[in-house]
Amino acid sequence: MTGADPGLFGPASVTWQVHSDPVMWIAGVRALYLQALHPRAVRGVMQNSDFRRDAWGRLMRTASFVGTTTYGTTDAAERAGARVRRIHRMLTATDPDTGERYGVDEPALLMWVHCAEIDSYLHVARRSGFRLTDAEADRYLAEHLESARLVGLDPGAVPGNRAEMAAYFDKVRPDLAAGPEAREVDDFLLRPPTHPLLVPAREVLWRRVAHLAYASLPPYAHELYGRPAPAPATVTRQLRLAGLLLRRVPARVRWQLPPKHILRAMARLGPGARPAPYKLGR
């Protein structure tokens, strides 16, 4: 649709295509596992919310933020970012060992949350069979300097390609640990509270997602959590199978799930804005 606002990324971006893929739900759970390994960062979450009772709400709010910033108008994305920054400015956490009180919007903490999330999206997408060249993977990371800016980071300090991202994880790794808060996140993700009638579905469906998300973590994360994972080749096969099955669900059916960011973007921009992996090869 001529003159319509394409938003921060637009239909020609790598982000537009990747974020429409159904394996993003597995990637989102992987991001939670990874984020919980930074004690200062996860403490900020646990001390400022009832994670156990509101974890689903938190997951859905994150998904809505990603959907809005990816497929919404520029104004909607900027407003979503401003709301996140405003909330973060008001929140603090306390180190139980030292008594130090610190803001959850410390750049180092925002950086960890951002990198763990974006790395998880890219890692799971590629490992599950979503075809991206190395150049496209670098483009994806460069595009997300915009999402880093939205949450209050200086884009110039954020990893913008695969080499910079790898160097960042090497640098931050000594700060990681599986403290009590990480154990609580792990326990929740394996056994989220649910209605008794839904327990069978949780055991059959959710636990598979959680186990696969955990298995896709880097080896050092498995060591910190102290739970083994299948061999990497096995995990890759499982991710590819999950990707194959999930992608067989028609996109139009998947995109009917609230809050329908993709369908609204297509209504705004026209049918040519429809996300599709093959468009990356053009």
XYZ file of C-alpha atoms in Angstrom, residues 22-271:
250
model
C 6.907 -20.575 14.516
C 10.195 -21.779 16.064
C 10.425 -18.335 17.653
C 8.435 -19.785 20.569
C 11.201 -22.327 21.211
C 13.751 -19.542 20.812
C 11.899 -17.407 23.353
C 12.108 -20.138 25.988
C 15.815 -20.608 25.201
C 16.281 -16.883 25.780
C 14.658 -17.162 29.224
C 16.993 -20.010 30.171
C 20.012 -18.031 29.010
C 18.958 -14.724 30.581
C 18.465 -16.419 33.954
C 22.181 -17.267 34.113
C 23.149 -13.648 34.776
C 22.567 -13.293 38.546
C 22.171 -9.507 38.569
C 19.824 -9.522 35.588
C 17.559 -12.346 36.753
C 17.463 -10.873 40.266
C 15.940 -7.732 38.783
C 13.137 -9.818 37.314
C 12.478 -11.962 40.358
C 12.515 -9.088 42.854
C 10.141 -6.948 40.817
C 7.497 -9.450 39.762
C 5.777 -12.579 40.934
C 7.475 -14.636 38.254
C 5.767 -17.892 39.151
C 2.277 -16.440 38.939
C 2.912 -14.087 36.033
C 5.492 -15.945 33.918
C 2.952 -16.554 31.128
C 2.034 -12.883 31.180
C 5.703 -11.934 31.017
C 6.288 -14.262 28.072
C 3.268 -12.864 26.231
C 4.314 -9.263 26.933
C 7.745 -10.001 25.495
C 6.148 -11.608 22.426
C 3.855 -8.594 22.019
C 6.815 -6.199 22.300
C 8.749 -8.131 19.648
C 5.668 -8.258 17.424
C 4.987 -4.545 17.800
C 8.582 -3.491 17.173
C 8.891 -5.859 14.191
C 5.557 -5.399 12.425
C 3.987 -2.290 13.953
C 4.242 1.284 12.767
C 7.275 3.373 13.674
C 5.173 5.300 16.178
C 3.881 2.110 17.820
C 7.425 0.722 18.095
C 8.776 3.957 19.582
C 5.926 4.081 22.090
C 6.553 0.457 23.094
C 10.232 1.234 23.619
C 9.459 4.346 25.660
C 7.117 2.317 27.871
C 9.824 -0.312 28.523
C 12.422 2.359 29.334
C 10.006 4.127 31.684
C 9.249 0.927 33.595
C 12.924 -0.038 33.843
C 13.869 3.403 35.217
C 11.547 2.860 38.190
C 12.816 -0.605 39.168
C 15.713 -1.596 41.413
C 17.094 -4.836 42.831
C 19.210 -5.726 45.847
C 22.236 -8.018 45.946
C 21.541 -10.311 48.942
C 25.268 -10.869 49.566
C 26.462 -7.266 49.564
C 23.275 -5.285 50.174
C 24.010 -3.232 47.042
C 20.925 -1.672 45.483
C 21.079 -1.149 41.730
C 18.818 -0.179 38.858
C 17.602 -2.830 36.464
C 18.329 -0.424 33.615
C 22.108 -0.692 34.075
C 23.546 -0.859 30.535
C 25.355 -4.131 31.292
C 22.088 -5.792 32.324
C 20.127 -4.427 29.376
C 22.936 -5.617 27.109
C 22.776 -9.161 28.504
C 19.006 -9.413 28.128
C 19.185 -8.051 24.568
C 22.041 -10.289 23.428
C 20.624 -13.447 25.028
C 17.294 -12.811 23.304
C 18.548 -11.896 19.834
C 21.189 -14.631 19.841
C 18.518 -17.179 20.789
C 16.220 -16.095 17.967
C 19.004 -16.340 15.406
C 20.485 -19.570 16.762
C 17.220 -21.513 16.920
C 16.013 -20.249 13.544
C 19.184 -21.313 11.729
C 19.625 -24.586 13.606
C 16.010 -25.583 12.935
C 16.422 -25.258 9.179
C 15.463 -21.645 8.495
C 17.913 -20.860 5.723
C 20.051 -17.800 6.355
C 23.443 -17.123 4.840
C 26.174 -15.818 7.127
C 25.732 -12.387 5.549
C 21.983 -12.480 6.286
C 22.694 -13.558 9.877
C 24.987 -10.541 10.242
C 22.277 -8.345 8.710
C 19.817 -9.648 11.290
C 22.124 -8.690 14.161
C 22.814 -5.288 12.614
C 19.079 -4.657 12.259
C 18.648 -5.260 15.977
C 20.786 -2.332 16.903
C 17.388 -0.638 16.508
C 15.706 -2.837 19.116
C 18.710 -2.261 21.413
C 18.184 1.491 21.063
C 14.503 1.087 21.925
C 15.285 -0.450 25.321
C 17.828 2.256 26.179
C 21.159 0.922 24.918
C 23.748 2.830 22.904
C 23.643 1.061 19.498
C 27.344 1.754 19.018
C 28.165 -0.466 22.008
C 25.950 -3.402 20.969
C 27.203 -6.428 18.962
C 26.166 -5.906 15.358
C 27.482 -9.086 13.712
C 28.258 -12.709 14.585
C 31.910 -12.084 15.451
C 31.039 -9.253 17.828
C 28.287 -11.338 19.420
C 30.655 -14.279 19.990
C 33.239 -11.935 21.523
C 30.570 -10.476 23.816
C 29.546 -13.908 25.141
C 33.189 -14.839 25.727
C 33.656 -11.630 27.710
C 30.532 -11.972 29.869
C 30.810 -15.693 30.543
C 32.786 -15.343 33.852
C 29.848 -13.332 35.257
C 27.356 -16.151 34.687
C 26.139 -18.582 37.334
C 23.116 -20.728 38.060
C 22.038 -19.087 41.311
C 18.791 -19.689 43.220
C 16.833 -17.428 40.872
C 18.043 -19.364 37.819
C 17.025 -22.607 39.547
C 13.569 -21.174 40.104
C 13.264 -20.224 36.426
C 14.440 -23.709 35.428
C 11.911 -25.354 37.730
C 9.099 -23.173 36.417
C 9.924 -23.827 32.771
C 9.926 -27.577 33.363
C 6.753 -27.602 35.490
C 4.708 -24.460 34.907
C 1.593 -24.320 37.104
C -1.529 -25.025 35.121
C -5.138 -26.134 35.499
C -5.367 -29.821 36.509
C -7.203 -30.647 33.282
C -4.272 -29.241 31.277
C -1.548 -31.198 33.077
C -1.510 -33.971 30.409
C -1.045 -31.355 27.664
C 1.727 -29.752 29.692
C 3.506 -33.073 30.011
C 3.123 -33.983 26.335
C 3.583 -30.623 24.604
C 5.126 -28.006 26.862
C 7.826 -30.224 28.363
C 9.000 -31.069 24.850
C 9.325 -27.390 24.012
C 11.134 -26.665 27.291
C 13.491 -29.634 26.911
C 14.306 -28.679 23.329
C 14.897 -25.045 24.268
C 17.191 -26.131 27.103
C 19.026 -28.619 24.887
C 19.752 -25.875 22.341
C 21.691 -23.813 24.896
C 25.492 -23.624 24.608
C 27.426 -26.333 26.504
C 28.602 -23.934 29.220
C 24.950 -23.232 30.085
C 24.292 -26.955 30.553
C 27.336 -27.112 32.830
C 26.090 -24.193 34.922
C 22.589 -25.625 35.273
C 24.055 -29.048 35.998
C 21.617 -30.891 33.760
C 22.890 -32.845 30.763
C 21.596 -32.434 27.235
C 21.643 -34.734 24.199
C 24.585 -34.620 21.826
C 24.590 -31.474 19.638
C 23.887 -33.467 16.468
C 20.837 -35.018 18.132
C 19.587 -31.601 19.242
C 19.993 -30.242 15.726
C 17.957 -33.138 14.305
C 15.240 -32.552 16.901
C 15.125 -28.822 16.112
C 14.917 -29.511 12.390
C 12.060 -31.949 12.937
C 10.234 -29.454 15.172
C 10.751 -26.737 12.557
C 9.474 -29.006 9.803
C 6.318 -29.914 11.740
C 5.569 -26.378 12.937
C 6.038 -24.895 9.472
C 3.479 -27.310 8.075
C 0.790 -25.451 9.993
C -0.468 -22.902 7.437
C 0.897 -19.443 8.163
C -2.555 -17.879 7.920
C -3.713 -20.217 10.694
C -0.709 -19.452 12.924
C -1.036 -15.719 12.385
C -4.653 -15.751 13.608
C -3.357 -16.082 17.163
C -3.642 -12.809 19.112
C -2.441 -10.121 18.843
C -2.219 -10.660 15.047
C 0.709 -8.292 14.402
C 1.540 -9.839 11.029
C -2.014 -9.739 9.691
C -2.333 -6.098 10.736
C 0.961 -5.277 8.991
C -0.252 -6.952 5.797
C -3.526 -5.037 5.988
C -1.546 -1.809 6.350
C 1.102 -2.480 3.693
C -0.656 -4.818 1.276
C -0.299 -8.556 0.508
